[in-house]
C-alpha cells in the first residue's frame, strides 16, 4: 500500500526536494514575510540571505503560525522545502501541523500528504489520525480504513478520534463488516460512552439499513446531545420511519435537554413533506420562527418545498414572498411547487420574473418549468423552453429534462414523437424515461407501443411490478383479457409481486395509513359505514364507478365493490368522519391516483362542500366544487 501514491506524488515530491525558487515577486514577498517573522533565523543556502538566527522556540512558534495562515498551497510547498533543509521537518509538532494543513480541507492534497506521511520516520497516533481522517473525507476512504488496520497492526492503540475516522470510512464505503469491527473496538476499549462515537454508530447502522441496531445504540447512550438526536432522526427518515422522527421532535421540544437546531428542522421539514404532514410542518415552522432560525435561506427554501408538497401553495408563496434574499434554489423550489400544484402558467411567469431580477436559471429550474408545462398541457411552451435552455442559458438537457418532455408529449397524445425523442437522446435513456412513456401509453390505450416500451425495460433489467401493472391497465382498458391473463402468468413465473397502494392522512398531528380493503384501523367499522354512506350520496349526485380502473375480469357489480374501498377513499372517508364540515381534507398516496378515485373526489368536493387535496406520486390534485386543478389532465 505504501507505494500506491508514488507516481501521483512524484511531481510534488520533486518540488519539495528542489532548491527554493526565488525569482518571482510572489515568492520574494512570501520569504520576506518569513524573514521578518523568523527574525533572521539561520537558513539554508538556497533561502534568502536575510534568514538568520532566532531562538528555537521562537522559530518553532513562528513556523507553526505561518503554516496555519498559508492561503496558497504553493506557499506550503515552499515551507516544506524550508522544513526539509533545516531539519525542522523532524520536529513532531511542526510536522503534525504541516501534515494537517496539507492533508485536510481546504487544501486536502491526498497524494502529496500521504507521500509526506510515508517519508516521516516516527509515526505516532496523531499522524495516523490526521491521515485516516483525510482519507475519510476523500474518495479513497477504503485506504483510510487500511491505514487504520496498519496502525493497529503496528501496536498503536486507537483512540476515540481514530475510531471515529475509521467509522466514517466504513460509512462512506458502505461496509457493514468494517463498521462492526470498529464497533467491537469501541466497546472493547471503553469508548462506548463517547457521544460523538455513539452518534457516528447510529449513522453507520442507518446507512446499512440496520434500524433496530441504530435505535439500540441511541437508547444505550448515557448522554444525548443535539447531534445524537439528529443522527436518530436522520436514521428514522432514511428507514421510512417518518412518524418516529416526528415523535422524536416532540420529545426534544418538550424536554429540558438538547433543543432542536437548524439541522433538526431541515430533517423534519423534509419528513413532513414526504408524509404530507402539514400540521406538523406548521409546528416546525412556528418553532423555526420562535428560535430565530427563519433568516436561514436553506430553512426557508425547505419550507417553500414542504408547503408546496403538502398542497399549501399559498403558504409556500407567503414564505417565498417574505424572504429578504432569494437564490436560484429558492426560485426553483417555488417554480416546481407551482408546477406540481397545477399552476403551470404561474410557474412560467415566475421563471420570467426570476430572470428580470437577475438570477440565472439552472438545471433544476428548467426541470420545474418543463414539469409545469407538462402538467398543464402547455405543449408549445414546453417545446420552446426545451429548445432555449441550451441555446440561451447554456444548460445541457439531462435525463430529467428529457423525462419532462416525454411526459409532455405523452400526455398530449404525441406518443410517436415522444418515442422518437427518446431514440435520439444524447444520454442513454434510463428506466424512468421509458416508464414515463409507458404511463402515457396507458392514458391513450396504446397497447402496441406499450409492449415495445416494456421490451426496452426488460433489456435494461429494470422490470418492476409497476411496469406490468401499467401494461395490465392498458389491456384491461381495451378489454383484452387474454393478454391480461398472460401478463399475470408471466408475473407469477418471474415472482413479481405488487405492493398495495398506501394513502395517508394527518389528523391532530398524527398520521393515519390506509391500504385497499384495510381493516387495521381502530375505527374501521365507523370508516366503512361512513364510506358506504358517501357512496350512496355520490350515486344520487350522478357518480358512476369507472370500472375500467379494475384489472380483474369479473362481473360489473364485483368490480364496483372492489373499487369502493381503494386506499384514498378510505382516507377521505376518515377525514369526513373525523373533521368538522368545511374542513380541508389532505391525502397523500404513494402511487398514481386512478380514474375512478379522481371522479369520486371531484363529486365529493361538490356534494360535501369540501376542498380535497390528494397528492399522488406525480402531482397534487386540488378538488373544489366538483372540479380538479388538473382539469382532468394528469
XYZ file of C-alpha atoms in Angstrom:
634
model
C 0.000 0.000 0.000
C 2.899 2.355 0.691
C 3.765 2.582 -2.997
C 0.238 3.365 -4.181
C 0.756 7.100 -4.404
C 4.367 7.097 -5.612
C 3.588 8.027 -9.204
C 0.955 10.564 -8.246
C 3.294 12.259 -5.799
C 6.439 12.377 -7.923
C 5.911 15.946 -9.097
C 5.096 17.362 -5.663
C 7.971 15.454 -4.054
C 10.358 16.846 -6.646
C 9.294 20.334 -5.655
C 9.797 19.528 -2.004
C 13.395 18.345 -2.517
C 14.459 21.007 -5.006
C 16.091 24.343 -4.322
C 13.675 27.062 -3.285
C 12.784 29.304 -6.234
C 13.397 32.979 -5.572
C 12.785 34.703 -8.888
C 9.132 35.697 -8.935
C 7.648 38.512 -6.872
C 5.157 36.273 -5.027
C 7.966 34.074 -3.722
C 10.126 37.055 -2.741
C 7.190 38.585 -0.909
C 6.455 35.341 0.888
C 10.054 34.860 2.008
C 10.209 38.477 3.133
C 7.333 37.658 5.477
C 9.161 34.556 6.681
C 12.314 36.604 7.219
C 10.582 39.231 9.323
C 8.713 36.583 11.301
C 11.777 34.423 11.992
C 13.884 37.447 12.899
C 16.940 36.321 10.911
C 16.820 32.640 11.814
C 19.665 30.541 10.379
C 18.531 29.426 6.893
C 19.785 27.065 4.190
C 21.946 28.409 1.377
C 19.056 28.367 -1.057
C 16.871 30.613 1.130
C 17.323 34.411 1.100
C 20.387 35.604 2.948
C 18.356 37.627 5.430
C 17.149 34.485 7.230
C 19.454 34.487 10.211
C 19.287 33.264 13.818
C 16.425 33.266 16.275
C 15.701 31.147 19.321
C 14.492 27.634 18.595
C 11.145 28.068 20.376
C 10.510 31.373 18.584
C 11.294 29.765 15.236
C 9.030 26.793 16.015
C 6.100 29.011 17.034
C 6.575 31.262 14.021
C 6.696 28.359 11.575
C 3.512 26.877 13.057
C 1.827 30.262 12.758
C 2.956 30.593 9.142
C 1.772 27.097 8.258
C -1.666 27.761 9.758
C -2.021 31.100 7.967
C -0.968 29.917 4.478
C -3.514 30.919 1.856
C -1.867 29.096 -1.052
C -0.671 25.564 -1.491
C 2.422 26.916 -3.268
C 3.411 28.680 -0.028
C 3.013 25.406 1.871
C 5.327 23.749 -0.642
C 7.936 26.454 -0.022
C 7.639 25.975 3.727
C 8.020 22.236 3.176
C 11.325 22.887 1.385
C 12.470 25.071 4.236
C 11.499 22.430 6.826
C 13.445 19.719 4.977
C 16.631 21.788 4.617
C 16.648 22.999 8.231
C 15.664 19.648 9.812
C 12.591 21.319 11.301
C 10.655 18.594 9.498
C 11.754 16.150 12.211
C 10.099 18.300 14.857
C 6.906 16.287 15.623
C 4.810 19.355 16.497
C 5.733 21.239 13.338
C 5.367 18.152 11.136
C 1.908 17.379 12.534
C 0.838 20.968 11.893
C 2.160 20.834 8.325
C 0.604 17.411 7.608
C -2.790 18.525 8.922
C -2.682 21.620 6.749
C -1.764 19.791 3.540
C -3.954 16.699 4.145
C -7.221 18.290 5.329
C -9.534 20.875 3.737
C -9.249 23.441 2.317
C -6.105 22.180 0.521
C -6.551 18.408 1.033
C -3.846 17.195 -1.333
C -4.074 13.470 -0.576
C -1.188 12.191 -2.782
C 1.201 14.898 -1.508
C 0.225 14.459 2.151
C 0.335 10.667 2.028
C 3.806 10.647 0.455
C 4.990 13.117 3.098
C 3.482 10.907 5.806
C 5.249 7.798 4.448
C 8.647 9.549 4.435
C 8.400 10.560 8.092
C 10.439 8.185 10.304
C 8.380 8.118 13.521
C 4.633 7.620 13.087
C 2.536 8.318 16.161
C -1.194 8.227 16.884
C -1.692 11.910 15.950
C -0.149 11.459 12.493
C -2.212 8.336 11.823
C -5.357 10.117 12.965
C -4.669 13.001 10.595
C -4.223 10.760 7.553
C -7.158 8.453 8.374
C -9.369 11.496 8.792
C -8.088 12.914 5.496
C -8.960 9.662 3.710
C -12.415 9.610 5.341
C -13.107 12.992 3.726
C -11.875 11.879 0.305
C -12.965 9.439 -2.392
C -10.335 6.981 -1.129
C -11.993 6.103 2.179
C -11.062 2.419 1.733
C -7.376 3.429 2.019
C -8.182 5.225 5.267
C -9.550 2.017 6.744
C -6.469 0.127 5.564
C -4.292 2.715 7.311
C -6.366 2.229 10.479
C -5.716 -1.525 10.273
C -1.997 -0.890 9.723
C -1.873 1.350 12.784
C -3.498 -1.339 14.964
C -1.184 -3.986 13.450
C 1.884 -1.952 14.487
C 0.647 -1.894 18.092
C -0.578 1.713 18.218
C -3.787 1.737 20.254
C -6.633 3.548 18.525
C -8.139 6.452 20.443
C -11.636 7.952 20.057
C -10.531 10.115 17.107
C -9.032 7.137 15.249
C -12.174 5.099 15.778
C -14.411 7.978 14.671
C -12.438 8.453 11.435
C -12.329 4.693 10.776
C -16.088 4.513 11.322
C -16.628 7.377 8.874
C -14.509 5.473 6.327
C -16.772 2.449 6.849
C -19.884 4.600 6.377
C -18.536 6.082 3.168
C -17.551 2.633 1.894
C -20.915 1.174 2.882
C -19.050 -1.692 4.535
C -21.078 -3.324 7.300
C -18.265 -5.720 8.258
C -15.664 -2.962 8.721
C -18.041 -0.888 10.802
C -18.890 -3.858 13.020
C -15.155 -4.334 13.659
C -14.848 -0.696 14.727
C -17.941 -1.040 16.942
C -16.259 -4.013 18.620
C -13.120 -1.957 19.249
C -15.194 0.905 20.658
C -16.883 -1.486 23.075
C -13.647 -3.305 23.990
C -11.632 -0.153 24.692
C -14.335 1.526 26.778
C -15.262 4.324 24.350
C -18.950 3.437 24.260
C -19.824 6.448 26.424
C -18.316 8.861 23.869
C -21.255 10.847 22.482
C -19.595 11.578 19.121
C -18.727 7.924 18.566
C -22.226 6.770 19.510
C -23.774 9.317 17.114
C -21.474 8.063 14.345
C -22.544 4.484 15.141
C -26.191 5.499 14.732
C -25.274 6.975 11.325
C -23.375 3.812 10.416
C -26.275 1.478 11.203
C -28.675 3.847 9.469
C -26.669 3.789 6.223
C -26.629 -0.013 6.365
C -30.406 -0.183 6.955
C -29.995 -1.621 10.454
C -32.692 0.440 12.104
C -33.105 -1.645 15.275
C -29.352 -1.659 15.941
C -29.213 2.135 15.483
C -32.056 2.598 17.970
C -30.326 0.260 20.421
C -27.099 2.303 20.284
C -29.098 5.504 20.822
C -31.054 4.001 23.739
C -27.820 2.942 25.474
C -26.200 6.387 25.260
C -25.576 7.870 28.694
C -25.866 11.399 27.316
C -27.570 12.552 24.136
C -26.755 15.928 22.635
C -28.458 17.555 19.640
C -26.074 15.799 17.222
C -27.143 12.426 18.636
C -30.828 13.285 18.257
C -30.213 14.493 14.704
C -28.479 11.205 13.894
C -31.503 9.292 15.187
C -33.986 11.469 13.271
C -31.930 11.151 10.078
C -31.862 7.372 10.602
C -35.635 7.267 11.056
C -36.237 9.255 7.879
C -33.798 7.145 5.823
C -35.539 3.994 7.019
C -39.010 5.408 6.277
C -39.924 5.679 9.967
C -41.093 9.216 9.466
C -43.685 9.115 12.216
C -40.959 8.090 14.675
C -38.930 11.121 13.538
C -41.866 13.411 14.310
C -42.219 11.779 17.735
C -38.505 12.386 18.397
C -39.024 16.091 17.662
C -41.915 16.141 20.139
C -39.671 14.664 22.831
C -36.847 17.124 22.088
C -39.162 20.134 22.097
C -40.827 19.222 25.392
C -37.758 18.041 27.299
C -35.321 20.175 29.232
C -32.376 18.606 27.414
C -30.905 19.381 23.981
C -33.106 21.563 21.780
C -33.728 21.067 18.060
C -31.339 23.110 15.911
C -31.403 24.138 12.243
C -30.283 20.668 11.121
C -33.113 19.053 13.116
C -35.619 21.396 11.492
C -34.323 20.634 7.994
C -34.674 16.891 8.601
C -38.180 17.283 9.997
C -39.431 19.581 7.258
C -38.246 17.019 4.717
C -40.117 14.321 6.665
C -43.292 16.432 6.772
C -43.081 16.969 3.004
C -42.751 13.226 2.409
C -45.644 12.360 4.738
C -47.916 15.230 3.697
C -47.937 16.193 7.380
C -48.907 19.850 7.001
C -49.984 20.345 10.620
C -46.667 19.090 11.925
C -44.809 21.121 9.310
C -46.566 24.239 10.580
C -45.448 23.372 14.105
C -41.847 23.125 12.935
C -42.288 26.442 11.104
C -43.532 28.058 14.344
C -40.514 26.637 16.184
C -38.171 27.982 13.487
C -39.705 31.451 13.866
C -39.611 31.426 17.670
C -35.948 30.343 17.725
C -34.810 32.985 15.242
C -33.931 30.471 12.517
C -36.252 31.969 9.921
C -33.389 34.042 8.495
C -31.693 30.893 7.183
C -32.116 30.747 3.405
C -31.727 26.958 3.498
C -34.575 26.559 6.007
C -36.788 28.983 4.067
C -36.138 27.054 0.840
C -37.097 23.838 2.612
C -40.262 25.489 3.955
C -41.258 26.519 0.416
C -40.730 22.929 -0.753
C -42.589 21.457 2.237
C -45.670 23.672 1.855
C -45.714 23.047 -1.892
C -45.574 19.294 -1.490
C -48.324 19.401 1.134
C -50.565 21.230 -1.338
C -50.498 24.529 0.560
C -49.174 26.637 -2.299
C -50.500 29.837 -0.672
C -48.277 29.363 2.389
C -45.361 28.380 0.182
C -45.743 31.671 -1.666
C -46.070 33.588 1.627
C -42.715 32.217 2.822
C -41.209 32.912 -0.600
C -42.543 36.492 -0.712
C -41.211 37.360 2.774
C -37.690 36.068 2.165
C -35.238 39.007 2.184
C -32.832 37.150 -0.094
C -33.654 34.565 -2.739
C -31.184 32.352 -4.564
C -31.616 30.036 -7.538
C -32.748 27.220 -5.213
C -35.495 29.464 -3.819
C -36.853 30.301 -7.254
C -36.554 26.706 -8.450
C -38.474 25.450 -5.389
C -41.259 27.963 -5.970
C -41.472 27.160 -9.691
C -41.556 23.404 -9.003
C -44.224 23.933 -6.332
C -46.438 25.897 -8.696
C -45.935 23.248 -11.382
C -46.838 20.270 -9.177
C -49.969 22.004 -7.899
C -51.379 22.695 -11.356
C -50.296 26.326 -11.795
C -48.320 25.833 -14.996
C -48.721 29.378 -16.337
C -47.825 30.845 -12.943
C -44.672 28.691 -12.981
C -43.762 30.205 -16.361
C -44.427 33.723 -15.035
C -42.209 33.023 -12.005
C -39.498 31.842 -14.389
C -39.718 35.132 -16.301
C -39.663 37.156 -13.074
C -36.595 35.243 -11.932
C -34.726 36.460 -14.993
C -35.964 40.025 -14.521
C -34.382 40.152 -11.048
C -31.090 38.882 -12.468
C -30.914 35.277 -11.224
C -29.796 32.808 -13.884
C -31.785 29.551 -14.035
C -30.035 26.205 -13.557
C -30.956 22.648 -14.485
C -33.343 22.328 -11.510
C -35.184 25.469 -12.588
C -35.766 24.045 -16.052
C -36.939 20.745 -14.583
C -39.588 22.721 -12.679
C -40.772 24.859 -15.579
C -40.866 21.914 -18.008
C -42.820 19.921 -15.431
C -45.283 22.826 -15.178
C -45.775 22.790 -18.930
C -46.300 19.028 -18.838
C -48.883 19.049 -16.038
C -50.851 21.889 -17.642
C -50.740 20.674 -21.255
C -48.653 23.630 -22.459
C -47.000 21.755 -25.314
C -45.782 24.728 -27.399
C -44.377 26.480 -24.335
C -42.610 23.314 -23.207
C -41.005 22.812 -26.616
C -39.874 26.453 -26.594
C -38.238 26.173 -23.138
C -36.558 22.881 -24.038
C -35.149 24.480 -27.181
C -33.871 27.638 -25.480
C -32.375 26.107 -22.355
C -29.170 25.170 -24.176
C -29.079 27.974 -26.752
C -29.810 30.919 -24.442
C -28.795 29.682 -20.988
C -26.102 27.083 -21.695
C -27.914 24.399 -19.695
C -27.351 20.956 -21.220
C -30.533 18.837 -21.038
C -30.196 15.945 -18.605
C -32.248 12.792 -18.143
C -34.852 14.647 -16.036
C -35.446 17.253 -18.726
C -35.925 14.533 -21.317
C -38.304 12.808 -18.917
C -40.372 16.011 -18.652
C -40.513 16.315 -22.440
C -41.552 12.675 -22.874
C -44.252 13.274 -20.246
C -45.348 16.491 -22.006
C -45.647 14.811 -25.413
C -47.100 11.613 -23.999
C -49.909 13.317 -22.074
C -50.747 15.325 -25.207
C -51.056 12.110 -27.222
C -47.857 12.669 -29.221
C -46.630 9.157 -28.433
C -44.646 8.644 -31.636
C -42.825 11.965 -31.173
C -42.079 11.036 -27.557
C -40.649 7.678 -28.682
C -38.570 9.449 -31.336
C -37.217 11.901 -28.751
C -36.097 9.005 -26.529
C -34.429 7.340 -29.512
C -32.262 10.392 -30.245
C -31.380 11.329 -26.646
C -27.741 12.237 -26.104
C -27.650 10.190 -22.925
C -28.776 6.584 -22.759
C -32.439 6.557 -21.672
C -32.979 5.090 -18.224
C -35.900 3.094 -16.885
C -37.676 6.212 -15.559
C -37.930 7.729 -19.061
C -39.352 4.520 -20.518
C -41.829 4.257 -17.629
C -42.989 7.789 -18.326
C -43.795 6.791 -21.888
C -45.451 3.593 -20.647
C -47.710 5.710 -18.449
C -48.691 7.776 -21.493
C -49.464 4.543 -23.383
C -51.835 3.646 -20.546
C -53.598 7.012 -20.742
C -54.105 6.708 -24.506
C -54.657 2.895 -24.509
C -51.805 2.245 -26.953
C -51.057 -1.438 -26.309
C -48.682 -1.885 -29.263
C -46.274 0.859 -28.195
C -46.703 -0.183 -24.564
C -45.390 -3.657 -25.421
C -42.340 -2.141 -27.148
C -41.623 0.024 -24.129
C -41.773 -2.971 -21.774
C -39.259 -4.741 -24.052
C -36.851 -1.829 -23.516
C -37.357 -2.109 -19.742
C -36.617 -5.837 -19.915
C -33.394 -5.069 -21.827
C -32.383 -2.669 -19.054
C -33.192 -5.363 -16.471
C -35.227 -2.708 -14.715
C -38.519 -4.534 -14.533
C -40.740 -3.559 -11.635
C -44.206 -4.639 -10.640
C -45.470 -1.201 -11.636
C -44.360 -1.738 -15.247
C -46.539 -4.815 -15.583
C -49.415 -3.134 -13.764
C -49.348 -0.317 -16.339
C -49.424 -2.901 -19.124
C -52.298 -4.650 -17.353
C -54.101 -1.295 -17.239
C -53.689 -0.896 -20.997
C -55.006 -4.389 -21.803
C -57.900 -4.191 -19.334
C -58.952 -0.757 -20.643
C -59.314 -2.181 -24.171
C -60.894 -5.408 -22.901
C -58.075 -7.737 -23.959
C -58.474 -10.136 -21.017
C -56.486 -12.881 -22.728
C -53.342 -10.731 -22.608
C -54.214 -9.704 -19.060
C -54.082 -13.374 -18.089
C -50.762 -13.844 -19.948
C -49.193 -10.898 -18.116
C -50.427 -12.189 -14.763
C -48.978 -15.619 -15.547
C -45.655 -14.025 -16.554
C -45.563 -12.039 -13.303
C -46.171 -15.217 -11.344
C -43.379 -17.034 -13.182
C -40.956 -14.164 -12.532
C -42.158 -13.910 -8.921
C -43.021 -10.257 -9.388
C -45.329 -9.149 -6.601
C -47.246 -5.897 -6.447
C -47.166 -3.726 -3.350
C -50.568 -2.426 -2.221
C -51.018 1.314 -2.645
C -50.881 3.269 0.611
C -52.676 6.527 1.398
C -52.041 8.684 4.457
C -53.974 11.471 6.156
C -52.894 13.648 9.061
C -55.245 14.351 11.952
C -54.204 16.331 15.032
C -50.544 15.774 14.257
C -50.913 12.002 13.882
C -50.507 10.180 10.562
C -53.110 7.548 9.676
C -52.299 4.987 6.957
C -54.701 3.043 4.772
C -54.398 0.374 2.101
C -57.209 -1.011 -0.071
C -59.780 -3.011 1.957
C -57.877 -2.040 5.111
C -59.196 -3.474 8.377
C -56.286 -2.481 10.619
C -57.561 0.937 11.732
C -59.124 1.004 15.216
C -62.131 2.925 13.823
C -62.575 0.629 10.814
C -66.289 -0.016 11.437
C -67.123 3.704 11.526
C -64.943 4.389 8.493
C -66.593 1.723 6.336
C -70.062 2.852 7.401
C -69.178 6.448 6.518
C -67.720 5.368 3.141
C -70.882 3.414 2.300
C -72.932 6.493 3.203
C -70.705 8.689 0.991
C -71.026 6.274 -1.935
C -74.821 6.368 -1.639
C -74.843 10.184 -1.594
C -72.471 10.434 -4.582
C -74.516 7.994 -6.667
C -77.565 10.189 -6.142
C -75.442 13.101 -7.451
C -74.538 11.122 -10.577
C -71.332 9.311 -9.621
C -70.782 6.083 -11.569
C -67.797 3.815 -10.851
C -65.172 3.795 -13.604
C -64.908 0.009 -13.864
C -62.034 0.173 -16.381
C -59.841 1.019 -13.380
C -60.370 -2.536 -12.085
C -57.862 -5.018 -13.538
C -59.742 -8.261 -12.888
C -62.175 -9.819 -15.364
C -65.153 -10.098 -13.023
C -68.786 -9.007 -13.216
C -69.618 -5.312 -13.074
C -71.035 -5.365 -9.545
C -67.960 -7.074 -8.125
C -65.717 -4.538 -9.858
C -67.698 -1.692 -8.327
C -67.428 -3.251 -4.890
C -63.649 -3.642 -5.252
C -63.234 -0.036 -6.417
C -65.302 1.241 -3.489
C -62.580 0.524 -0.947
C -59.422 1.943 -2.531
C -56.950 3.400 -0.041
C -57.573 7.073 -0.860
C -61.344 6.605 -0.494
C -60.861 5.120 2.969
C -58.593 8.060 3.890
C -61.146 10.582 2.580
C -63.966 8.836 4.466
C -61.875 9.007 7.653
C -61.335 12.724 7.004
C -65.055 13.371 6.528
C -65.824 11.335 9.655
C -63.215 12.985 11.882
C -63.283 16.685 10.936
C -65.940 19.408 11.116
C -67.896 20.275 7.935
C -65.947 22.567 5.607
C -62.507 21.401 6.793
C -59.948 20.726 4.068
C -59.040 17.085 3.620
C -55.433 16.345 2.650
C -54.427 12.888 1.490
C -51.100 11.581 0.162
C -50.878 8.447 -1.986
C -47.656 6.665 -2.910
C -48.928 5.701 -6.376
C -50.801 7.491 -9.139
C -54.476 8.145 -8.364
C -56.822 6.035 -10.501
C -59.548 7.471 -12.746
C -62.345 6.206 -10.504
C -60.914 7.754 -7.316
C -60.332 11.004 -9.227
C -64.007 11.130 -10.224
C -65.027 10.163 -6.673
C -63.048 13.052 -5.143
C -64.397 15.554 -7.681
C -68.042 14.792 -6.945
C -67.465 14.545 -3.188
C -65.945 18.046 -3.149
C -69.247 19.385 -4.520
C -71.702 17.204 -2.561
C -69.980 17.659 0.816
C -68.717 21.198 0.144
C -65.151 20.166 0.964
C -61.799 21.049 -0.520
C -59.981 17.756 -1.033
C -56.248 17.754 -1.849
C -54.751 14.459 -2.964
C -51.043 14.291 -3.651
C -50.083 11.250 -5.680
C -46.583 10.321 -6.826
C -46.742 12.769 -9.748
C -48.563 15.907 -8.563
C -51.153 17.441 -6.229
C -54.835 17.437 -7.194
C -56.965 20.209 -5.669
C -60.644 19.230 -5.803
C -63.052 22.092 -5.252
C -66.782 22.436 -6.111
C -66.737 19.445 -8.429
C -63.587 20.432 -10.337
C -59.914 19.475 -10.134
C -56.930 21.790 -10.544
C -55.534 19.410 -13.168
C -58.607 19.949 -15.398
C -58.689 16.145 -15.787
C -55.268 16.342 -17.459
C -52.851 14.221 -15.467
